[in-house]
Coordinates of C-alpha atoms in Angstrom, one line a residue:
M1 CA 85.8 -27.8 23.4
V2 CA 85.6 -25.8 20.2
A3 CA 82.7 -27.9 19.0
R4 CA 80.8 -27.2 22.2
L5 CA 81.3 -23.5 21.8
V6 CA 80.1 -23.6 18.2
A7 CA 77.0 -25.6 19.2
A8 CA 76.3 -23.1 22.0
A9 CA 76.7 -20.2 19.7
T10 CA 74.1 -21.7 17.2
L11 CA 71.5 -21.9 20.0
I12 CA 71.8 -18.3 21.1
P13 CA 69.9 -16.8 18.1
F14 CA 67.1 -19.4 18.7
A15 CA 66.8 -18.4 22.4
F16 CA 66.6 -14.7 21.6
A17 CA 64.2 -15.4 18.7
L18 CA 61.7 -16.8 21.2
Q19 CA 61.5 -13.4 22.8
D20 CA 59.9 -12.1 19.6
S21 CA 57.2 -14.8 19.8
H22 CA 53.7 -14.3 21.2
P23 CA 50.9 -16.6 22.4
V24 CA 47.6 -17.5 20.8
V25 CA 44.9 -19.0 22.9
A26 CA 41.3 -19.7 21.8
W27 CA 38.2 -21.2 23.3
S28 CA 34.5 -21.6 22.6
S29 CA 31.3 -21.8 24.7
H30 CA 30.5 -25.1 23.0
K31 CA 32.2 -28.2 21.5
S32 CA 33.7 -26.9 18.3
D33 CA 35.5 -28.6 15.4
I34 CA 36.9 -25.2 14.5
L35 CA 39.3 -25.5 17.5
D36 CA 39.4 -29.3 18.0
L37 CA 40.7 -29.9 14.5
L38 CA 43.6 -27.4 14.7
P39 CA 47.1 -28.9 14.5
S40 CA 48.9 -29.6 17.8
S41 CA 51.6 -27.1 17.1
V42 CA 52.1 -24.2 14.7
A43 CA 55.0 -21.9 13.9
H44 CA 53.2 -18.8 12.7
S45 CA 50.1 -17.1 13.8
K46 CA 48.8 -16.7 10.3
S47 CA 48.4 -20.4 9.8
V48 CA 46.3 -20.9 13.0
L49 CA 44.2 -17.8 12.5
D50 CA 43.5 -18.7 8.8
S51 CA 42.4 -22.2 9.9
I52 CA 40.0 -20.6 12.4
F53 CA 38.5 -17.8 10.3
S54 CA 38.3 -19.8 7.1
H55 CA 36.4 -22.7 8.7
E56 CA 33.0 -23.3 7.2
D57 CA 31.3 -23.1 10.7
I58 CA 32.8 -19.8 11.7
C59 CA 29.8 -17.8 10.5
S60 CA 27.4 -20.0 12.5
Q61 CA 28.7 -18.4 15.7
D62 CA 26.5 -15.9 17.5
A63 CA 29.6 -13.9 18.3
V64 CA 33.2 -14.2 17.3
V65 CA 35.6 -12.2 19.6
L66 CA 39.1 -11.2 18.5
V67 CA 41.3 -9.9 21.3
E68 CA 44.7 -8.5 20.3
Q69 CA 47.5 -7.2 22.5
S70 CA 50.8 -6.1 21.2
G71 CA 53.9 -7.0 23.4
L72 CA 52.1 -9.9 25.0
H73 CA 54.3 -12.8 25.9
A74 CA 53.5 -16.4 27.0
S75 CA 54.8 -15.6 30.4
D76 CA 52.3 -12.8 30.9
L77 CA 49.4 -15.3 30.6
R78 CA 51.2 -18.0 32.5
N79 CA 51.8 -15.6 35.5
L80 CA 48.1 -14.9 35.8
D81 CA 46.7 -16.6 38.9
S82 CA 44.9 -19.9 38.3
S83 CA 41.9 -18.4 40.1
S84 CA 41.6 -15.5 37.6
S85 CA 38.5 -15.3 35.5
L86 CA 40.4 -15.8 32.2
A87 CA 42.2 -18.8 33.5
K88 CA 39.1 -20.5 34.8
T89 CA 37.1 -19.7 31.6
L90 CA 39.8 -21.2 29.4
S91 CA 40.2 -24.3 31.6
S92 CA 36.4 -25.0 31.7
A93 CA 35.7 -24.3 28.0
P94 CA 34.3 -27.3 26.1
S95 CA 36.9 -26.6 23.3
S96 CA 40.2 -24.7 23.7
R97 CA 43.7 -24.5 22.3
E98 CA 46.9 -22.9 23.5
F99 CA 49.9 -22.0 21.4
P100 CA 52.5 -20.3 23.6
Y101 CA 55.2 -19.5 21.1
V102 CA 54.2 -18.4 17.6
F103 CA 55.6 -15.8 15.3
S104 CA 53.7 -13.2 13.4
N105 CA 54.0 -13.3 9.6
T106 CA 51.1 -11.0 8.7
A107 CA 50.7 -7.3 8.8
D108 CA 46.9 -7.4 9.1
S109 CA 45.6 -6.3 12.5
F110 CA 42.8 -8.2 14.3
A111 CA 40.6 -5.1 13.7
H112 CA 41.1 -5.5 9.9
T113 CA 40.5 -9.2 10.1
A114 CA 37.4 -8.7 12.2
E115 CA 35.9 -6.2 9.7
S116 CA 36.5 -8.6 6.9
L117 CA 35.0 -11.5 8.8
S118 CA 31.9 -9.5 9.7
T119 CA 31.4 -8.6 6.0
R120 CA 31.7 -12.2 4.9
C121 CA 29.4 -13.5 7.6
G122 CA 26.9 -10.6 7.5
S123 CA 27.5 -9.9 11.2
R124 CA 27.5 -6.7 13.1
Y125 CA 31.0 -5.3 13.7
V126 CA 31.9 -3.8 17.1
S127 CA 35.2 -2.4 18.2
L128 CA 36.0 -2.2 21.9
G129 CA 39.0 -1.4 24.1
P130 CA 40.1 0.1 27.4
G131 CA 39.5 3.8 27.4
Q132 CA 37.8 4.0 24.0
E133 CA 34.2 4.4 23.1
G134 CA 32.9 1.5 21.0
G135 CA 29.6 0.4 19.7
S136 CA 27.1 -1.4 22.0
L137 CA 26.2 -5.0 21.8
E138 CA 22.8 -6.1 20.7
G139 CA 21.3 -9.5 21.6
G140 CA 19.7 -11.5 18.8
V141 CA 22.1 -10.2 16.1
K142 CA 25.3 -11.9 15.1
H143 CA 28.4 -10.0 16.1
V144 CA 32.1 -9.9 15.3
V145 CA 33.8 -8.1 18.2
S146 CA 37.3 -6.7 18.0
I147 CA 39.0 -5.8 21.4
T148 CA 42.3 -4.0 21.2
M149 CA 44.2 -4.1 24.4
P150 CA 47.0 -1.6 25.4
H151 CA 50.6 -2.3 24.4
L152 CA 52.4 -4.3 27.2
E153 CA 56.0 -3.5 28.0
G154 CA 58.3 -3.0 31.0
F155 CA 59.9 -5.3 33.6
A156 CA 58.3 -8.5 35.0
S157 CA 56.8 -6.8 38.1
H158 CA 55.1 -4.1 36.1
R159 CA 53.9 -6.5 33.4
K160 CA 52.3 -8.8 36.0
E161 CA 50.5 -5.9 37.7
A162 CA 49.3 -4.6 34.4
M163 CA 48.1 -8.0 33.3
V164 CA 46.0 -8.4 36.4
E165 CA 44.2 -5.1 35.8
L166 CA 43.8 -5.7 32.1
E167 CA 42.5 -9.3 32.7
S168 CA 39.8 -7.8 34.9
Y169 CA 38.7 -5.5 32.1
L170 CA 38.7 -8.3 29.6
A171 CA 36.8 -10.6 31.9
N172 CA 34.1 -8.0 32.3
E173 CA 33.8 -7.5 28.5
L174 CA 33.7 -11.3 27.9
E175 CA 31.1 -11.8 30.6
S176 CA 28.9 -9.2 28.9
I177 CA 29.3 -11.1 25.6
K178 CA 28.6 -14.4 27.2
S179 CA 25.3 -13.1 28.7
L180 CA 24.1 -12.0 25.2
F181 CA 25.5 -14.8 23.0
S182 CA 25.3 -18.3 24.2
K183 CA 27.3 -19.6 21.2
H184 CA 30.5 -17.7 20.9
L185 CA 34.2 -18.2 20.1
V186 CA 37.1 -16.2 21.4
V187 CA 40.6 -15.8 20.0
F188 CA 43.2 -14.0 22.2
S189 CA 46.5 -13.3 20.5
G190 CA 49.6 -11.3 21.1
C191 CA 51.4 -9.4 18.3
P192 CA 54.6 -7.4 17.7
A193 CA 54.5 -3.7 18.4
P194 CA 53.8 -1.7 15.3
A195 CA 57.2 -0.9 13.6
H196 CA 56.3 2.7 13.0
L197 CA 55.6 3.4 16.7
S198 CA 58.3 3.9 19.2
A199 CA 57.9 3.1 22.9
R200 CA 57.1 6.7 23.6
Q201 CA 54.4 6.8 21.0
M202 CA 52.6 3.8 22.5
P203 CA 49.4 4.5 24.4
E204 CA 50.1 5.0 28.1
L205 CA 48.8 2.2 30.3
D206 CA 47.2 3.4 33.5
V207 CA 46.8 0.2 35.5
H208 CA 44.8 2.1 38.1
A209 CA 42.0 2.8 35.6
F210 CA 40.8 -0.8 36.0
V211 CA 39.4 -2.8 38.8
A212 CA 41.3 -5.9 39.9
P213 CA 39.5 -9.3 39.9
N214 CA 37.9 -10.4 43.1
S215 CA 38.6 -14.2 43.1
T216 CA 38.5 -16.3 46.2
V217 CA 38.6 -19.8 44.7
L218 CA 42.0 -21.3 44.0
T219 CA 42.2 -24.0 41.4
E220 CA 45.1 -26.0 40.1
G221 CA 46.9 -25.1 36.8
G222 CA 46.4 -22.0 34.7
I223 CA 47.0 -20.5 31.3
L224 CA 50.0 -22.1 29.6
K225 CA 51.2 -23.7 32.9
R226 CA 52.3 -26.8 31.1
Y227 CA 54.8 -24.7 29.2
Q228 CA 56.3 -22.9 32.2
L229 CA 59.7 -24.6 31.9
L230 CA 60.2 -23.5 28.3
T231 CA 60.7 -19.7 28.5
P232 CA 63.0 -17.4 26.5
A233 CA 64.7 -16.1 29.7
L234 CA 65.4 -19.6 31.0
I235 CA 66.7 -20.9 27.6
T236 CA 68.9 -17.8 27.2
T237 CA 70.3 -18.3 30.7
L238 CA 71.0 -22.0 30.3
V239 CA 72.7 -21.5 26.9
I240 CA 75.0 -18.7 28.1
S241 CA 75.8 -20.5 31.4
F242 CA 76.4 -24.0 30.2
G243 CA 77.2 -23.4 26.5
V244 CA 79.6 -20.4 26.8
I245 CA 80.7 -19.5 30.3
L246 CA 81.2 -23.0 31.6
P247 CA 83.4 -24.1 28.7
I248 CA 85.5 -20.9 29.0
I249 CA 86.0 -21.6 32.7
L250 CA 87.0 -25.3 32.0
L251 CA 89.3 -24.2 29.3
G252 CA 91.0 -21.7 31.7
V253 CA 91.4 -24.4 34.4
S254 CA 92.8 -26.8 31.9
A255 CA 95.3 -24.2 30.7
L256 CA 96.4 -23.4 34.2
A257 CA 96.8 -27.1 35.0
S258 CA 99.1 -27.6 32.0
I259 CA 101.5 -24.9 33.2
Q260 CA 104.6 -26.5 34.9
S261 CA 106.5 -24.6 37.5
P262 CA 110.2 -24.2 36.6
L263 CA 111.2 -24.5 40.3
S264 CA 109.8 -28.0 40.6
T265 CA 110.6 -29.5 37.2
D266 CA 113.8 -27.8 35.9
V267 CA 117.1 -29.5 36.9
P268 CA 120.1 -27.1 37.3
K269 CA 122.9 -27.5 34.8
G270 CA 125.9 -29.4 36.0
F271 CA 123.9 -31.0 38.8
D272 CA 124.9 -34.7 39.4
A273 CA 122.5 -36.4 41.8
Q274 CA 124.9 -39.4 42.3
Q275 CA 127.9 -37.1 43.0
K276 CA 125.7 -35.1 45.5
K277 CA 124.9 -38.4 47.3
T278 CA 128.5 -39.5 47.8
Q279 CA 129.6 -36.2 49.3

């Protein structure tokens, strides 16, 4: 019993650690070794991002798009409807990769990475985001585009509503990029909230400032659907239920069962069963 409790206790930090993870998804408009040669699993975002941005073919893209959203969890992408534009784009891409739970081990923002990449490739740098004025895109010129999405927080219902609206904005931006650049690569990553910003200092997210997607076709699957059983909330619940609460209940039941009632087991002093029988 003690060993079971110790084992359960060791799993609790792991379950809560997953809550600090974020997803990284990437896709391209063409068959690309940049994505196809990535490892099947990674622990840190820096390793996968370095593999993508240091590849010798990265500068051959007409456009490289870096989308960053602090507070994004794997469940936020997974809860998007399979008919959403982002889900359909990812599922139909010639090359794509999905990493649902990675940890950030770099302080560099996507905007800084995008600027460095544009300098190295000699591409035009453009910064975009909801509610901000950015540069316009120009066809025929290579671009590195940085899109910074608003911080995502709150309960599941609010997050789902916000993601629907934000996905609509992102889909519109990606459609504009697609129409201008036939050969493009997109990396969409979550990231931790900046440590120096509190929740009150985060940009306010007005979900009514965007237009919801107008999808009528329902397809099977969706973003990160294959990972839907492995969620931090589920792992935490299972660990607490079966690793902590259940052993405590069983221990209590076992202790109660071992208690013997004095009325049923104690024999009064001076009592002689044989003498009582002959009377």
